PDB file of C-alpha atoms in Angstrom:
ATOM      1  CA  UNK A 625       0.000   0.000   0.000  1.00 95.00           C
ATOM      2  CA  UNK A 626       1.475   3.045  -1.124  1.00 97.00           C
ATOM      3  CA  UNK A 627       1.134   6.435   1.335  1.00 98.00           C
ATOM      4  CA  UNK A 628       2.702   9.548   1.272  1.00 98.00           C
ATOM      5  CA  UNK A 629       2.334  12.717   4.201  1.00 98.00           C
ATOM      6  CA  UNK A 630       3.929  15.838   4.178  1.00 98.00           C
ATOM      7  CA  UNK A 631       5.455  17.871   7.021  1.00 98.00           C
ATOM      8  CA  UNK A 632       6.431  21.180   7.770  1.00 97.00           C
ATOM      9  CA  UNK A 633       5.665  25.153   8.972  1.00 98.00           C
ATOM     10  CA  UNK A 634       2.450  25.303   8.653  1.00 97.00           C
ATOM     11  CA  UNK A 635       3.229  29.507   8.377  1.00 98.00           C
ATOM     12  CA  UNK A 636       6.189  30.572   7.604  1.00 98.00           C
ATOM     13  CA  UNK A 637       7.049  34.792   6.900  1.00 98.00           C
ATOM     14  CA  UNK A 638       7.882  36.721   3.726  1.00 97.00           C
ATOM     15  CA  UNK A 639      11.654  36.347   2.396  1.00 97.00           C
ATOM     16  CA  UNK A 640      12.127  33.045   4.552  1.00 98.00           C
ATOM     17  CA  UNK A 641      12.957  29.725   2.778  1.00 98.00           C
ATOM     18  CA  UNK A 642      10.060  26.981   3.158  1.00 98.00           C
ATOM     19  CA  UNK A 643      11.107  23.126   3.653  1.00 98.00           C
ATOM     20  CA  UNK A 644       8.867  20.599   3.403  1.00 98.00           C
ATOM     21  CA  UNK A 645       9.128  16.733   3.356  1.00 98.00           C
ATOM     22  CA  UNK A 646       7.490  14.056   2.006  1.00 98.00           C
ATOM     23  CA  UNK A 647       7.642  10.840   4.209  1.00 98.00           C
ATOM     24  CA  UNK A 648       6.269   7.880   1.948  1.00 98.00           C
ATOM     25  CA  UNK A 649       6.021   3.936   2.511  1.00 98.00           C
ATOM     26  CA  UNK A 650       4.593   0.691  -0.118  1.00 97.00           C
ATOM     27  CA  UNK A 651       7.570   1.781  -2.325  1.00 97.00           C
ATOM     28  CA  UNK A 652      11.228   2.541  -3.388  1.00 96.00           C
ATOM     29  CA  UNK A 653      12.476   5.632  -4.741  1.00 96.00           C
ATOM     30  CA  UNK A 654      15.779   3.644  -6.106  1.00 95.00           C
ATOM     31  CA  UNK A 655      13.102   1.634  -8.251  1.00 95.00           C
ATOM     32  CA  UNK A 656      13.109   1.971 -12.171  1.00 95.00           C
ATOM     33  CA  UNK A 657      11.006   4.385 -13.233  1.00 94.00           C
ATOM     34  CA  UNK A 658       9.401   5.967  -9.990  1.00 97.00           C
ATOM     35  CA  UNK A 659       9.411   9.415  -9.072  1.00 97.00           C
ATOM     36  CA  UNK A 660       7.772  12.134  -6.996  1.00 98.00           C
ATOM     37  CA  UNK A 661       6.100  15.378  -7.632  1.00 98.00           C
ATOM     38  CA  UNK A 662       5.414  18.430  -5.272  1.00 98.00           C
ATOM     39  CA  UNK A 663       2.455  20.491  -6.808  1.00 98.00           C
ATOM     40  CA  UNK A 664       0.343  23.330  -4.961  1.00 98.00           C
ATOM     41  CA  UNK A 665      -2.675  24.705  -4.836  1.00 98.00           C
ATOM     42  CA  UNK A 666      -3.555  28.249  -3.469  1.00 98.00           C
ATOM     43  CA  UNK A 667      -7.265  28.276  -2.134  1.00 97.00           C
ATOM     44  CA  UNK A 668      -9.878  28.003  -4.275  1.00 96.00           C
ATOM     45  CA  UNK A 669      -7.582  28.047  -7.079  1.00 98.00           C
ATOM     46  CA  UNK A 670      -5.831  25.682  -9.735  1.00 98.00           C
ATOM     47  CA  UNK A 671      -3.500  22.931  -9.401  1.00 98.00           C
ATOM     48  CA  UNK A 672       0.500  24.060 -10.132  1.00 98.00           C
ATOM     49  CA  UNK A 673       3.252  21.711 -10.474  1.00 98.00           C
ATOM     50  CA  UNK A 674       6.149  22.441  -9.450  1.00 98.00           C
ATOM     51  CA  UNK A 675       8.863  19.719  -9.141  1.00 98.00           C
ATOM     52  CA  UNK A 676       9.498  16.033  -9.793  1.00 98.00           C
ATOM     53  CA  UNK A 677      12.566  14.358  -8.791  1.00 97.00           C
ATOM     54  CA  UNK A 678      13.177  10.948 -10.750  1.00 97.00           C
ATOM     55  CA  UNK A 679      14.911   7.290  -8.905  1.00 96.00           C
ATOM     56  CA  UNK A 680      17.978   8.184 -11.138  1.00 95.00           C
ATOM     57  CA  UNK A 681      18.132  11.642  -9.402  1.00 96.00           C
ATOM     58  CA  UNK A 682      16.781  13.137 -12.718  1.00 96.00           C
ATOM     59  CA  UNK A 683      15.058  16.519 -11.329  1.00 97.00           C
ATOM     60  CA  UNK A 684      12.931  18.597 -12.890  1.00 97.00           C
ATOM     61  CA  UNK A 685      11.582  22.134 -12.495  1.00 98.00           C
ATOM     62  CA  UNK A 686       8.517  24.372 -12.778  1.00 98.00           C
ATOM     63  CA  UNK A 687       9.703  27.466 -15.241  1.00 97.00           C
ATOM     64  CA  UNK A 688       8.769  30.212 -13.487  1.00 97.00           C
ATOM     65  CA  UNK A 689       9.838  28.949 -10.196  1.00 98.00           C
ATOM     66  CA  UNK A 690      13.180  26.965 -11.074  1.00 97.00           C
ATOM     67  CA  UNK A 691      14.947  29.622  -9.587  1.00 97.00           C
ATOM     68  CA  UNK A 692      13.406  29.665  -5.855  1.00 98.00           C
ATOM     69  CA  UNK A 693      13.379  25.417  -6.034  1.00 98.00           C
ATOM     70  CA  UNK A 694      15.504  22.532  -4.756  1.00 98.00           C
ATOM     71  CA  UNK A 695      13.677  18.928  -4.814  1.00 98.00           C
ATOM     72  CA  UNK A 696      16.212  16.332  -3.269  1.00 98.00           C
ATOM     73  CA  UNK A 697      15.970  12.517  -2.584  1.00 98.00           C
ATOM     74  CA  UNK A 698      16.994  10.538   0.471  1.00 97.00           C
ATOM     75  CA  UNK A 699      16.364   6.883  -0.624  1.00 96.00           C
ATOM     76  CA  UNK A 700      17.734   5.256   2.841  1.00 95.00           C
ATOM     77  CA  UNK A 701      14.708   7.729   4.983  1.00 97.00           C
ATOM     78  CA  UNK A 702      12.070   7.335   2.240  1.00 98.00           C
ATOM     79  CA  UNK A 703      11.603  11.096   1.829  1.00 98.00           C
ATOM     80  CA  UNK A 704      11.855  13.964  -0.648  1.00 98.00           C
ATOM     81  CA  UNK A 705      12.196  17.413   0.345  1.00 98.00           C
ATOM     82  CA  UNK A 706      11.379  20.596  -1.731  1.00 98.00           C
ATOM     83  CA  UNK A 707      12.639  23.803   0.013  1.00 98.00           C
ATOM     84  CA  UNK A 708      11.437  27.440  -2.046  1.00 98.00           C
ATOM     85  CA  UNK A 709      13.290  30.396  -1.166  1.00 98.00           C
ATOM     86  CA  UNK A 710      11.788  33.694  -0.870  1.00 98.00           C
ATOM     87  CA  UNK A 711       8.509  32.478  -0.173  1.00 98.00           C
ATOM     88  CA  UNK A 712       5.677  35.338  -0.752  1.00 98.00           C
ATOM     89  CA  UNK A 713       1.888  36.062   0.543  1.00 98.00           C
ATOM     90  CA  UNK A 714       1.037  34.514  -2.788  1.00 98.00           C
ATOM     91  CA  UNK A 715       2.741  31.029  -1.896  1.00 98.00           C
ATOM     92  CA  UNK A 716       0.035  30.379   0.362  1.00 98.00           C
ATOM     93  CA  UNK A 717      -1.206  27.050  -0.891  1.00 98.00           C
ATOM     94  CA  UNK A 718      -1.596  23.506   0.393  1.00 98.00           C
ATOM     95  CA  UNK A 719       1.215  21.831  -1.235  1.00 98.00           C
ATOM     96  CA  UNK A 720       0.648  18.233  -2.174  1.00 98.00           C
ATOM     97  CA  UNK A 721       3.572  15.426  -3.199  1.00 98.00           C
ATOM     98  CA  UNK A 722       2.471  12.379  -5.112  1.00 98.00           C
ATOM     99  CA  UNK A 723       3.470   9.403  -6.291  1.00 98.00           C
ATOM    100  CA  UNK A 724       4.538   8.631 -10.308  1.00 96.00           C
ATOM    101  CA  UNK A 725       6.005   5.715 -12.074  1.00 92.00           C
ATOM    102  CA  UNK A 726       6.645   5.193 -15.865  1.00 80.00           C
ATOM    103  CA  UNK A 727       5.397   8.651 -16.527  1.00 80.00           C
ATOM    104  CA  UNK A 728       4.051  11.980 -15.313  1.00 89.00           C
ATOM    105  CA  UNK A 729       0.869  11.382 -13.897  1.00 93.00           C
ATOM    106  CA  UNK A 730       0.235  11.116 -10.437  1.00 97.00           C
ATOM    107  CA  UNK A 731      -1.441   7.616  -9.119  1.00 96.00           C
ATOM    108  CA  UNK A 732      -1.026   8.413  -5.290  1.00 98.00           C
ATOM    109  CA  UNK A 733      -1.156  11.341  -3.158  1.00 98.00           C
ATOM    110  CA  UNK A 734       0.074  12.617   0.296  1.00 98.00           C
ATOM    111  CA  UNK A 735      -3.413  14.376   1.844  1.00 98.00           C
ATOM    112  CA  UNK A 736      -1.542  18.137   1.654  1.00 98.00           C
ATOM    113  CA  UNK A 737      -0.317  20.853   3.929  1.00 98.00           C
ATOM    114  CA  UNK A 738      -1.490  24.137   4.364  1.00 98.00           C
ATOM    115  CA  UNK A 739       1.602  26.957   4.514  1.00 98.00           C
ATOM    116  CA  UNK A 740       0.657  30.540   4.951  1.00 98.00           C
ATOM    117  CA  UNK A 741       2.736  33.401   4.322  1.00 98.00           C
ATOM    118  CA  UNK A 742       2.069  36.193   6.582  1.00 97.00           C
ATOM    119  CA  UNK A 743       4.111  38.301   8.790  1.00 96.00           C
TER     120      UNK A 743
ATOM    121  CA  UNK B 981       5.105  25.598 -22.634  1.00 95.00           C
ATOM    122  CA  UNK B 982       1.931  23.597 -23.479  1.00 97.00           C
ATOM    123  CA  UNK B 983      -1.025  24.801 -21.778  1.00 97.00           C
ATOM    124  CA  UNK B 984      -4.264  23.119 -21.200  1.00 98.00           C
ATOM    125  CA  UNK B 985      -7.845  24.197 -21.026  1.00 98.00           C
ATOM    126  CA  UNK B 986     -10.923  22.954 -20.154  1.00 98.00           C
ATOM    127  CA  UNK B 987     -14.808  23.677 -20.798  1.00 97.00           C
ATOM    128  CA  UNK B 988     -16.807  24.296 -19.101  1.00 97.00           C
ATOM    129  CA  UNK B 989     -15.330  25.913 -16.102  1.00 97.00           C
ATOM    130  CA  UNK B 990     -18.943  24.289 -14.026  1.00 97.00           C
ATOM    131  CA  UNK B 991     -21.556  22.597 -14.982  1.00 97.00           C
ATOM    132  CA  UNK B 992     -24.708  22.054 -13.251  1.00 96.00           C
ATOM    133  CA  UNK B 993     -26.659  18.657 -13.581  1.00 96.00           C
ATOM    134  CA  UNK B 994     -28.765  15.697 -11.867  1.00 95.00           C
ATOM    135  CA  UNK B 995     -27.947  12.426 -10.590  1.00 95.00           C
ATOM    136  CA  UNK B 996     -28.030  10.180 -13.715  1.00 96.00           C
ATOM    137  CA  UNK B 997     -27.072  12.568 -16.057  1.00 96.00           C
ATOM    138  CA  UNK B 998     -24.194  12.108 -18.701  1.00 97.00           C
ATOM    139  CA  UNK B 999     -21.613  14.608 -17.870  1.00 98.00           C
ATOM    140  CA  UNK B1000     -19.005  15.989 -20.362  1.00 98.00           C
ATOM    141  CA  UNK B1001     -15.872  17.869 -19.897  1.00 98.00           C
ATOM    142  CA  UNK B1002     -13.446  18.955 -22.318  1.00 98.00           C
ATOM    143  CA  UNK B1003      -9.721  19.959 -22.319  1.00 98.00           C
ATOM    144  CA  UNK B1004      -7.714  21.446 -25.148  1.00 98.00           C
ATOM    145  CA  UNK B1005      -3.977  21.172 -24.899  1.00 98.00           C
ATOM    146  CA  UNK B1006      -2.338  24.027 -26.809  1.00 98.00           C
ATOM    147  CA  UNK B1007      -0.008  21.921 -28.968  1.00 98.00           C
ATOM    148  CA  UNK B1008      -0.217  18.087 -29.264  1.00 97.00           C
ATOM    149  CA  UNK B1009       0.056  15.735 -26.875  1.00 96.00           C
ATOM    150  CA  UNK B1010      -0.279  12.800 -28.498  1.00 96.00           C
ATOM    151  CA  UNK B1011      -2.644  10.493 -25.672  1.00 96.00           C
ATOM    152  CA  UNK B1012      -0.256  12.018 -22.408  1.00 96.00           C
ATOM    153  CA  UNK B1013      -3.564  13.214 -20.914  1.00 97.00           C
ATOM    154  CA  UNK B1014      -4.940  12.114 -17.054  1.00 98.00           C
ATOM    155  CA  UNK B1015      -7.697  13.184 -15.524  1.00 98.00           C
ATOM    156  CA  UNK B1016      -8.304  13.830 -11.411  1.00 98.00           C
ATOM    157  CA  UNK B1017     -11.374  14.457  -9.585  1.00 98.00           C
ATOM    158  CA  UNK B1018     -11.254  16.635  -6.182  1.00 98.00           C
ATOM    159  CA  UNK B1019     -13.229  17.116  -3.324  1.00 98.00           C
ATOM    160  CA  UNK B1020     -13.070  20.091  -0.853  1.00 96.00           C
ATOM    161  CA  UNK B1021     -10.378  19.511   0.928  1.00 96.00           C
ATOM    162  CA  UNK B1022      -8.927  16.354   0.096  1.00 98.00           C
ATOM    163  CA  UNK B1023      -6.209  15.873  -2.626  1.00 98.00           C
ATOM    164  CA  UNK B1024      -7.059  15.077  -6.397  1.00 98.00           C
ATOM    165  CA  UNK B1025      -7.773  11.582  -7.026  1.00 98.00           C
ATOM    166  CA  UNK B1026      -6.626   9.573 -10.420  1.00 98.00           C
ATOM    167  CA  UNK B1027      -9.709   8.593 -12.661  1.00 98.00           C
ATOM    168  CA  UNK B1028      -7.746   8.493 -16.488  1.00 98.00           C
ATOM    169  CA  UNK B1029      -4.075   7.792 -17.572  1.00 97.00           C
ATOM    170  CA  UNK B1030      -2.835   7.587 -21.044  1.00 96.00           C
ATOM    171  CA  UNK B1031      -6.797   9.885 -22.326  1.00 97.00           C
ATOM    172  CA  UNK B1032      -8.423   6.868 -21.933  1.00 98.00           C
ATOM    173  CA  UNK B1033      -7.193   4.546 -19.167  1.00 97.00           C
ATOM    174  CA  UNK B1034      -9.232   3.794 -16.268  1.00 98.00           C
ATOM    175  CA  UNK B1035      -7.110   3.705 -13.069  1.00 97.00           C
ATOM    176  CA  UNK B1036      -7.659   0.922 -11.356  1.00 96.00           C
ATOM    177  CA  UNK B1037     -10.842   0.823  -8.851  1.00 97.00           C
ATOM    178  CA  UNK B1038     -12.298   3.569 -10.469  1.00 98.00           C
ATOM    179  CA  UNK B1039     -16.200   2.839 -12.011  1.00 97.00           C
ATOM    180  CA  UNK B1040     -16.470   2.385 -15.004  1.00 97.00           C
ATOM    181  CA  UNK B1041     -18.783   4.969 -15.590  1.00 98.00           C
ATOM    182  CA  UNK B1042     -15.945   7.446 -15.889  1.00 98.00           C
ATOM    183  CA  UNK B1043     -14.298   6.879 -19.229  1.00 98.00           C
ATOM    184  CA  UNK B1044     -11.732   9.617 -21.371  1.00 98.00           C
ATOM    185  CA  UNK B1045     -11.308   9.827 -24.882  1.00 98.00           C
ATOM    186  CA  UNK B1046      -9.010  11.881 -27.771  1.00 98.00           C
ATOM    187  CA  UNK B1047      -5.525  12.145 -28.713  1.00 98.00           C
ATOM    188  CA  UNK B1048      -3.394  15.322 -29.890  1.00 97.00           C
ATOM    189  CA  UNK B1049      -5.062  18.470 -28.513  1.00 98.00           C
ATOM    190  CA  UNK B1050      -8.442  17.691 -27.684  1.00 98.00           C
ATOM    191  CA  UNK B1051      -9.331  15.208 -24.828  1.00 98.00           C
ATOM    192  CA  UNK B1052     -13.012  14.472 -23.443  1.00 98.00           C
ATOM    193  CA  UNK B1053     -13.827  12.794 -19.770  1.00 98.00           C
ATOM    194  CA  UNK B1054     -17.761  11.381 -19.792  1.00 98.00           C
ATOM    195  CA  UNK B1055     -19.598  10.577 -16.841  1.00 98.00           C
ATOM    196  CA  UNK B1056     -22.261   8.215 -18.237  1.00 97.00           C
ATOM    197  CA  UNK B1057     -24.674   8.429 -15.473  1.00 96.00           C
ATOM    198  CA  UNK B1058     -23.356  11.036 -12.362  1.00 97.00           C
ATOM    199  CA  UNK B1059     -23.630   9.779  -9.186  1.00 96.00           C
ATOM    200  CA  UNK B1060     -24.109  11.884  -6.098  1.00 94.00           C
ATOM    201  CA  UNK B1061     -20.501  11.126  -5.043  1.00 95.00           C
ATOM    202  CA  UNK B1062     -19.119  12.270  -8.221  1.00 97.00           C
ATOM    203  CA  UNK B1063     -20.241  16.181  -7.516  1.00 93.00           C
ATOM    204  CA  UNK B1064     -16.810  17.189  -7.720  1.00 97.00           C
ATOM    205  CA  UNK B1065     -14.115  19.390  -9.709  1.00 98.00           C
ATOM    206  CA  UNK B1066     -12.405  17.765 -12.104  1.00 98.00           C
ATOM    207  CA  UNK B1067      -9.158  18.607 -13.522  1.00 98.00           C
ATOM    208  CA  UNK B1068      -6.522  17.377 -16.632  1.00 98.00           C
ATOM    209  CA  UNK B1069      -2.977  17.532 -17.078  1.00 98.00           C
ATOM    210  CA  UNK B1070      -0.799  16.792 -19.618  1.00 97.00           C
ATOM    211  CA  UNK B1071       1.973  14.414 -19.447  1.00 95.00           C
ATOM    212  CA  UNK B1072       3.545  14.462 -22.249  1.00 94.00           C
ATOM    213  CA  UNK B1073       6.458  16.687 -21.797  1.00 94.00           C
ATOM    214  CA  UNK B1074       8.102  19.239 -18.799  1.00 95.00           C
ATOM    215  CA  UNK B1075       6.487  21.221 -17.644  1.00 97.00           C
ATOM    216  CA  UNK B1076       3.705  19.875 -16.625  1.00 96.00           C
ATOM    217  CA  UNK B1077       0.068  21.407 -17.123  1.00 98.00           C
ATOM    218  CA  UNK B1078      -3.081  21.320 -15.016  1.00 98.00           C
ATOM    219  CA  UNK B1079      -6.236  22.590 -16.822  1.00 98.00           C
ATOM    220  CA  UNK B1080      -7.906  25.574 -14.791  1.00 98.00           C
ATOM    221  CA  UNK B1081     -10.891  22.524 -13.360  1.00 98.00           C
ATOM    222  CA  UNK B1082     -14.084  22.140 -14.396  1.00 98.00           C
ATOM    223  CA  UNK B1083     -16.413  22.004 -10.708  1.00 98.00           C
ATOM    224  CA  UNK B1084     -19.749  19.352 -11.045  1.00 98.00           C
ATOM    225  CA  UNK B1085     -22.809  20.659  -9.466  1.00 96.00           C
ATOM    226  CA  UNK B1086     -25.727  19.562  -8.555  1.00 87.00           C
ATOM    227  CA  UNK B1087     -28.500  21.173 -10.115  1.00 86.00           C
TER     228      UNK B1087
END
């Protein structure tokens, strides 16, 4: 059974750097083929993806946001982490990592965490 | 950047209704289309892979179709647990693209 759950601030202030986690179990992230995305979604609004990091430690980037993002991979701890620097009023979002293999769709999710930015 | 979007943005309708909701991708995608359904406040749930694969455990009265730019997911009868918004992405290349969601009413 495959689960992921995210963890972190919960609010965090303008300029600071966010880090969140993504703790997952019922799979390997040194498997063929398997990655994991982060995307976010501000309220009431759209989904956004953002990052995807690959079992080969392929990574890739949102555009407009390559510059703030880091996605890493620790394989022994069965986590990813995406840290954003310079994180804004309008990066308030529940940010979401899921699960993908063989492709770029997303077959299982973590359940989300809601950051605020607010001073 | 390939960007994807769907019609209607809502649509109101009745249990047992067939339900259809359309997304455009702005250059081909060949069939690199999946399709999610959300509910408020839980995370988007896999219905279609590959425009017209049904992810597994997921009725078979959901069903996607096209190929290249224009994709359609049908609900054949809606259900009262299918009042949701539903959105598509393209898979085909980086970045990827969610459609703007398309939110299921009842009417």
């Amino acid at each position: 059974q495959i689960t992921l759950k995210e963890s972190g601030p919960t609010l965090v202030k303008p300029t600071q750097t966010l880090t969140l986690t993504c703790t997952f179990s019922g799979f390997s992230l040194s498997t063929s083929g398997v990655g994991v995305g982060w995307i976010r979604q501000p309220p009431g609004k759209a989904l956004e993806w953002l990052a995807l990091i690959y079992w080969d430690d392929d990574k890739r980037y949102s555009p407009s946001l390559k510059s703030r993002l880091t996605i890493t991979k620790d394989t022994s701890k069965n986590q990813v982490v995406l840290t954003m620097t310079n994180m804004d009023p309008v990066d308030t979002a529940t940010y979401y990592c899921a699960h993908t293999r063989y492709g770029v769709h997303f077959d299982y999710w973590g359940q989300g965490t809601l950051v605020t930015v607010s001073s | 950047d390939i960007q994807m979007t769907q019609s209607p943005s809502s649509v109101s309708a009745s249990v047992g209704d067939r339900v259809t909701i359309t997304c455009r991708a702005s250059q081909g995608i060949s069939s690199w289309l999946a399709w999610y359904q959300q509910k408020p406040g839980k995370a988007p749930k896999l219905l279609i892979y590959a425009a017209s694969s049904l992810q597994s455990g997921v009725p078979s009265r959901f069903s996607g179709s096209g190929s290249g730019t224009d994709f359609t997911l049908t609900i054949s009868s809606l259900q009262p647990e299918d009042f949701a918004t539903y959105y598509c992405q393209q898979a085909n290349s980086f970045p990827v693209a969610f459609g703007q969601g398309t939110k299921v009413e009842i009417k």
